[in-house]
Short mmCIF file of C-alpha atoms in Angstrom, two decimals:
data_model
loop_
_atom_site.label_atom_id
_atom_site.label_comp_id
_atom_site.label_asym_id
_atom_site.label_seq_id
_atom_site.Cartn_x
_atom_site.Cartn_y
_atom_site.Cartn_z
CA UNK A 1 -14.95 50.12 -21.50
CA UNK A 2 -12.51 47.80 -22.92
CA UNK A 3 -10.56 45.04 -21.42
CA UNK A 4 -7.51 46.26 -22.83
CA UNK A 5 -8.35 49.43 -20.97
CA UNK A 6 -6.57 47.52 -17.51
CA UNK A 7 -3.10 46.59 -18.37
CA UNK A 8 -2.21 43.98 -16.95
CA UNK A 9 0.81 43.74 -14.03
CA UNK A 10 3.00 40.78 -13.80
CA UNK A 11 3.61 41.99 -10.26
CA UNK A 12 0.01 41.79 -9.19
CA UNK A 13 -1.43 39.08 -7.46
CA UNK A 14 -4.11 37.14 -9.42
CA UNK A 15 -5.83 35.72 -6.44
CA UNK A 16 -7.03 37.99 -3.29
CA UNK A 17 -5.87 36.57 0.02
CA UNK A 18 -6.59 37.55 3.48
CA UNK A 19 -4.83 39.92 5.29
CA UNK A 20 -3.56 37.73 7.25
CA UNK A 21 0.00 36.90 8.86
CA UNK A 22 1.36 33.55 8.51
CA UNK A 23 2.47 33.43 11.84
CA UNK A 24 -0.98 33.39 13.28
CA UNK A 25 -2.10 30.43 11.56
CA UNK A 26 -2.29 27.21 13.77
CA UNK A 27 -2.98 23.60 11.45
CA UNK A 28 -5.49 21.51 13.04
CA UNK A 29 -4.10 19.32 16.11
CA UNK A 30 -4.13 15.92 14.74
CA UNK A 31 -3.82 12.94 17.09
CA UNK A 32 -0.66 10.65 16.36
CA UNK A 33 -1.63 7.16 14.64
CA UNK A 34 -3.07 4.43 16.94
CA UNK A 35 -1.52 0.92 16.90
CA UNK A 36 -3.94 -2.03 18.93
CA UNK A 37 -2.39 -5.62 19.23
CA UNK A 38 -4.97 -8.00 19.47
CA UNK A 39 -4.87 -9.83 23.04
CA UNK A 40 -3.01 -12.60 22.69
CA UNK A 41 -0.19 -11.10 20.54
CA UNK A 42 3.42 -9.80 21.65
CA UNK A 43 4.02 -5.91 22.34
CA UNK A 44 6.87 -6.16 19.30
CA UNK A 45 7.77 -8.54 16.51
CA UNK A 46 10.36 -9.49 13.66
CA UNK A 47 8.62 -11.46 10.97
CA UNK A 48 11.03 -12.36 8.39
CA UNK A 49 8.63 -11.24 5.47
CA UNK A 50 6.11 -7.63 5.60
CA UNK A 51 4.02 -7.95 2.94
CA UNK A 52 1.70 -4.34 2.41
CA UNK A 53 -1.19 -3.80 0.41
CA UNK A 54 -2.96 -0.09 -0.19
CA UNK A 55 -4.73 -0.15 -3.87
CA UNK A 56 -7.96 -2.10 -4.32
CA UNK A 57 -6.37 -4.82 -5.86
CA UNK A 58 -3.50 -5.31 -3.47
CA UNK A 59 -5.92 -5.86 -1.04
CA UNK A 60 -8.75 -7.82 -3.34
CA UNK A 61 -5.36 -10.17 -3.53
CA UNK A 62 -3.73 -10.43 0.06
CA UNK A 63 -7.22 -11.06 1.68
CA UNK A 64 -7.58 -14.17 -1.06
CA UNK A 65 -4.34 -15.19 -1.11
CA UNK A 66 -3.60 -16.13 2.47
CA UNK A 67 -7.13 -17.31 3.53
CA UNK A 68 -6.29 -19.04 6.74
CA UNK A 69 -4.60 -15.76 8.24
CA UNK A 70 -5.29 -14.49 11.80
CA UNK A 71 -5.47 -10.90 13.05
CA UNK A 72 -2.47 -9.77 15.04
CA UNK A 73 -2.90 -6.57 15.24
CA UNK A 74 -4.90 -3.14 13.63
CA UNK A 75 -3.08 0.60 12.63
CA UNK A 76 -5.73 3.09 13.04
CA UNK A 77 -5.74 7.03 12.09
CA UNK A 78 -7.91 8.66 14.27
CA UNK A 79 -9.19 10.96 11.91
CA UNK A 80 -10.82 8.30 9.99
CA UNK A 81 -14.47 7.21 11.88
CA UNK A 82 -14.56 3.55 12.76
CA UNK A 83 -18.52 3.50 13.32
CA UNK A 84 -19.51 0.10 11.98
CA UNK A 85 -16.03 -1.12 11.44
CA UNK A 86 -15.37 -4.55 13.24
CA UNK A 87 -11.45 -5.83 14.57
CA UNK A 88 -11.32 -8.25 11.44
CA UNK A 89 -11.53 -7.54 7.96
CA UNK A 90 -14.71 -6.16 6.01
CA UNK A 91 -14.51 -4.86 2.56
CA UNK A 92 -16.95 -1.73 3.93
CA UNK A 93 -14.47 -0.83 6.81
CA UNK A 94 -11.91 2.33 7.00
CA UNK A 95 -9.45 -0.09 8.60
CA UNK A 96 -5.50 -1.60 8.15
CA UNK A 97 -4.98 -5.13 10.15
CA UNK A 98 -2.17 -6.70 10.63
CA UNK A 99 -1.95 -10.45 9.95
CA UNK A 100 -0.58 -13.28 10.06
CA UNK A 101 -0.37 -15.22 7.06
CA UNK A 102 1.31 -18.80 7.88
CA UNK A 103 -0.89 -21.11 10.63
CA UNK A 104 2.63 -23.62 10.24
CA UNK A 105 4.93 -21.08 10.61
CA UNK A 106 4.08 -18.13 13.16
CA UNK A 107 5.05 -14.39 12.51
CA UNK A 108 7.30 -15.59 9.33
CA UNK A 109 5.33 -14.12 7.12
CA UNK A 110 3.06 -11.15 8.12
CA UNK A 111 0.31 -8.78 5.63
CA UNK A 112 -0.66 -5.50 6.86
CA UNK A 113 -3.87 -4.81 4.72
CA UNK A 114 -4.73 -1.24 4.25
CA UNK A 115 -8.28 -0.20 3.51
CA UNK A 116 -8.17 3.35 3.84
CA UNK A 117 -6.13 5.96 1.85
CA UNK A 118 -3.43 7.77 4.23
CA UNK A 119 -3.14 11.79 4.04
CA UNK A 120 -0.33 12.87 2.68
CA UNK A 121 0.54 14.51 5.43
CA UNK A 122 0.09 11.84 7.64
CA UNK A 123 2.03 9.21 5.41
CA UNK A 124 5.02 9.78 7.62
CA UNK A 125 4.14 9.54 11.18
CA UNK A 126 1.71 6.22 10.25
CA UNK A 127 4.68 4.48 8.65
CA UNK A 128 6.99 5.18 11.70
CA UNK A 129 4.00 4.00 14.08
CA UNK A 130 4.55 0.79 11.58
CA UNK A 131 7.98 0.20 11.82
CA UNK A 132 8.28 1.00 16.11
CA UNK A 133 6.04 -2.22 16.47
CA UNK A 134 7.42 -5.04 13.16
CA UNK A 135 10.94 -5.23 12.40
CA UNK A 136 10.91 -7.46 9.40
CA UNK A 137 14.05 -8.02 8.16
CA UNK A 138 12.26 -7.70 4.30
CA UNK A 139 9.46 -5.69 3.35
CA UNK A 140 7.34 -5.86 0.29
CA UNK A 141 4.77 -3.51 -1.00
CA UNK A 142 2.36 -4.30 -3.46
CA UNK A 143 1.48 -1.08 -5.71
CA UNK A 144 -0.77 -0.60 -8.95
CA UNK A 145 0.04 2.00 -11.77
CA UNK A 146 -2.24 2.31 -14.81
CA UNK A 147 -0.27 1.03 -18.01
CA UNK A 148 -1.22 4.46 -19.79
CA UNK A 149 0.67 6.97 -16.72
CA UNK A 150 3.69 4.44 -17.79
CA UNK A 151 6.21 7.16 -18.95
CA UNK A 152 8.09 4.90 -21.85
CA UNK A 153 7.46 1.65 -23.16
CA UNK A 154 6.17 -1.02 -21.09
CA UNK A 155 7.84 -4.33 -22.69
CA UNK A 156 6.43 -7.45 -22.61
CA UNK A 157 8.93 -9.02 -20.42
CA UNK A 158 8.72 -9.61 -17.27
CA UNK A 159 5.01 -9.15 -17.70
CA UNK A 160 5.70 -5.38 -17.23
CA UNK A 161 6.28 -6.07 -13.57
CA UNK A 162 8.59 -3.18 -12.36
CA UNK A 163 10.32 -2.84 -8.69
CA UNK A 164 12.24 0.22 -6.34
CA UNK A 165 14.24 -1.03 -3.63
CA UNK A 166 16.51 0.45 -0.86
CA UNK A 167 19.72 -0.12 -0.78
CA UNK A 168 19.91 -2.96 1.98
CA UNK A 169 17.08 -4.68 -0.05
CA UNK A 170 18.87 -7.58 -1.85
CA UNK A 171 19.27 -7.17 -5.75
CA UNK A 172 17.91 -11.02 -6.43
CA UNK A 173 14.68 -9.05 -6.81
CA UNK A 174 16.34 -8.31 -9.95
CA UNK A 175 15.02 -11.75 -10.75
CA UNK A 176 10.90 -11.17 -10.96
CA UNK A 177 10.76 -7.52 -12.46
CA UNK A 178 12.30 -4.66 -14.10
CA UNK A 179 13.45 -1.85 -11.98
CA UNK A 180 11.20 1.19 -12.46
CA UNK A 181 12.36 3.05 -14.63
CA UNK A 182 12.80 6.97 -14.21
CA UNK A 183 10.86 9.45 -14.16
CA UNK A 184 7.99 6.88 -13.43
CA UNK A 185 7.24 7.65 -9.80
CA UNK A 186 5.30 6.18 -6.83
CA UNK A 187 3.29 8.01 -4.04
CA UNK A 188 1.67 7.76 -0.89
CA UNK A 189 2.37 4.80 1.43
CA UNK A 190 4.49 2.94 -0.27
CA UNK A 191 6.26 6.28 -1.33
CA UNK A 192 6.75 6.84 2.37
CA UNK A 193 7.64 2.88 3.23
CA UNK A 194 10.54 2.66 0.89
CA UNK A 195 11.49 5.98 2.08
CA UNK A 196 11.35 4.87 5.79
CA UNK A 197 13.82 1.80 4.79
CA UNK A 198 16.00 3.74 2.90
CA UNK A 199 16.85 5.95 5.79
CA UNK A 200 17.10 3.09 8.88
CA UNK A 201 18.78 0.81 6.26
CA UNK A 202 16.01 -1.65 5.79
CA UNK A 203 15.22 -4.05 3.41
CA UNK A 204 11.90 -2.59 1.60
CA UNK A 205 10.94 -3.18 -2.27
CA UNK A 206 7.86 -2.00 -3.66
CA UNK A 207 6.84 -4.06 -7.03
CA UNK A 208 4.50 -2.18 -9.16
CA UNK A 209 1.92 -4.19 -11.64
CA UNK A 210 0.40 -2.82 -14.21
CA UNK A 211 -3.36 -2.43 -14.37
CA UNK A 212 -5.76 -1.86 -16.73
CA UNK A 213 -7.10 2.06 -17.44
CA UNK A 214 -10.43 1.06 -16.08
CA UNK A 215 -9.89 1.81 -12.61
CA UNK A 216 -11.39 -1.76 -11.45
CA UNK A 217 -9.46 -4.78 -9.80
CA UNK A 218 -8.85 -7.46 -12.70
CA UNK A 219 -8.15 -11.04 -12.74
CA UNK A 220 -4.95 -10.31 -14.72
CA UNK A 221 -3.61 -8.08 -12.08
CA UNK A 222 -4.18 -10.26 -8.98
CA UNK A 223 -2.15 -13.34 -11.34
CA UNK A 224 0.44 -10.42 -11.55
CA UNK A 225 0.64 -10.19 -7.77
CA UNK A 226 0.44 -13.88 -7.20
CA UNK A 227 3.51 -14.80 -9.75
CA UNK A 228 5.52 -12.20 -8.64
CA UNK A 229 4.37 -12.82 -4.61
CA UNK A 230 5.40 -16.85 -4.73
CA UNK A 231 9.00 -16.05 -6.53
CA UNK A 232 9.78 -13.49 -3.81
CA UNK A 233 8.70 -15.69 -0.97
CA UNK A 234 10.83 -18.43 -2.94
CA UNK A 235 13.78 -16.08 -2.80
CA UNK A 236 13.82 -15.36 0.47
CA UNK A 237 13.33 -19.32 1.25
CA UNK A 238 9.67 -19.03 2.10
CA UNK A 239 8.54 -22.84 0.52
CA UNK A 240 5.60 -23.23 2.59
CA UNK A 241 3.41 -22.04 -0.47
CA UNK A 242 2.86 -25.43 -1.95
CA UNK A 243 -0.59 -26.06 -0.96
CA UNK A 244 -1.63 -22.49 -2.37
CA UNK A 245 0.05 -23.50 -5.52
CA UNK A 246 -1.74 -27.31 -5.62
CA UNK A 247 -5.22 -25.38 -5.14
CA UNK A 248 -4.89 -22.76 -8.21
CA UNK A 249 -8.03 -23.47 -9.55
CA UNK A 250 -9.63 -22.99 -6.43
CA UNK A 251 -7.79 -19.51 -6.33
CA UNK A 252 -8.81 -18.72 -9.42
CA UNK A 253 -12.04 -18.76 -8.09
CA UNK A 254 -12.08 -16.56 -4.95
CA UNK A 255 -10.49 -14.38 -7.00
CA UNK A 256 -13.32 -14.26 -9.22
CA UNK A 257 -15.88 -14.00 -6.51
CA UNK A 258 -13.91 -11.73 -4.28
CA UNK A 259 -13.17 -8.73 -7.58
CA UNK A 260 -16.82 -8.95 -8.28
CA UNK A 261 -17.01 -7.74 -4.48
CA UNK A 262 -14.60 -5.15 -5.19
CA UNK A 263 -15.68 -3.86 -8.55
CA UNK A 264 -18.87 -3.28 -7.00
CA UNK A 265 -17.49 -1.09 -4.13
CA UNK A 266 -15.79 0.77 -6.92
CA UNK A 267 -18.67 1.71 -8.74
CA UNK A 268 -19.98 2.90 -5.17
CA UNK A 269 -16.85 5.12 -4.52
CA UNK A 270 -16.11 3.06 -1.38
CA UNK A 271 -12.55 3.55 -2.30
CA UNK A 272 -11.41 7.30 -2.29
#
């Protein structure tokens, strides 16, 4: 017997399902997103600058880049085991803290470091957990994109640095990147940030660097962050950064030591 000898029906499912009516499905009851301040810090704040990392190397350069911060406060999903995982950073923890970045100036400038990858489902009730406890009045996330998902030319401008913002996010940004262009697209949290801002009419910009097609944190990217980082602090009259920019060769350094951390937990498939 041929194959020819069953016609084939357009009509006719190619998969089998269940016989089974939609109605009596039930999803799995998820618990809402947990948010902990740490003891001595307020029940609400309103830095004036939210700075958000997700990818490796947004959070290889926020934990380097502000190394005196202190932990305000940690954004947990309870789906996501916290065996072994400490209140404080560690590169092996599922965790996102909440700092702050400036000793000299409290709860200016804040970084909420994320080192676990959010659902997609869940992107939307974390990022509202986010915003019911800091009010900045600006928010900006740090994002990665591989140079070779760029749909169009990448020119050498700008250093390829590209930005989205809502629409009560000033234009200066205008002034450090390139808006991204479309149909180039961004996911996930910062997907879900900017989305968050663009319906309460709040200040959120997500600047997108361009990486490598290696998958690994590089030293080029984290300079990427860094210049583009200090010119929007600038703009938005942040000028306590002149002891980070005096000490660049020591930067330069924990960046070295801290991606040869990170590169290693890649290789591991810590990050998933």
């Amino acid at each position: 017997m041929n194959f020819t000898d069953f016609p084939l029906d357009p009509f006719l499912p190619t998969r089998a399902f269940d016989d089974l009516d939609d109605d009596e499905f039930t999803p799995p009851f998820l618990y809402p997103p947990l948010w902990t301040w740490a003891s001595s810090s307020p029940q609400k704040i309103s830095p004036e600058i939210l700075l958000v990392g997700f990818t490796p190397a947004a959070v290889c350069f926020l934990q380097t880049f502000f190394p005196n911060k202190s932990v305000l406060a940690s954004l947990h999903l309870p789906e996501i085991s916290l065996k072994n995982s400490h209140f404080r950073f560690n590169n092996l923890d599922k965790n996102c803290l909440l700092y702050d970045c400036l000793p000299a100036s409290p709860q200016k400038v804040l970084a909420l470091i994320c080192n676990y990858e959010i659902p997609q489902e869940r992107t939307f009730p974390w990022t509202k957990v986010l915003f019911e406890q800091v009010s900045p009045k600006h928010t900006l996330v740090l994002e990665t994109k591989e140079e070779a998902s760029y749909i169009g030319q990448v020119p050498e401008s700008f250093n390829g640095l590209r930005y989205l913002r809502t629409k009560t996010e000033e234009e200066d940004i205008s002034n450090i990147a390139e808006k991204l262009e479309s149909p180039n697209l961004i996911t996930g949290g910062p997907a879900a940030i900017i989305t968050q801002g663009q319906m309460y009419q709040k200040g959120v910009a997500v600047l997108v660097v361009p990486t490598d097609n290696t998958g690994f944190v590089s030293i080029q990217t984290l300079i990427g962050f860094e210049k583009a980082t200090i010119a929007y602090l600038k703009l938005r009259g942040v000028t306590v950064l002149a002891e980070v920019e005096r000490e660049a060769s020591l930067l330069a350094k924990a960046y070295s030591k801290r991606i040869g951390l990170f590169n290693k937990l890649q290789e591991n498939a810590v990050f998933t």
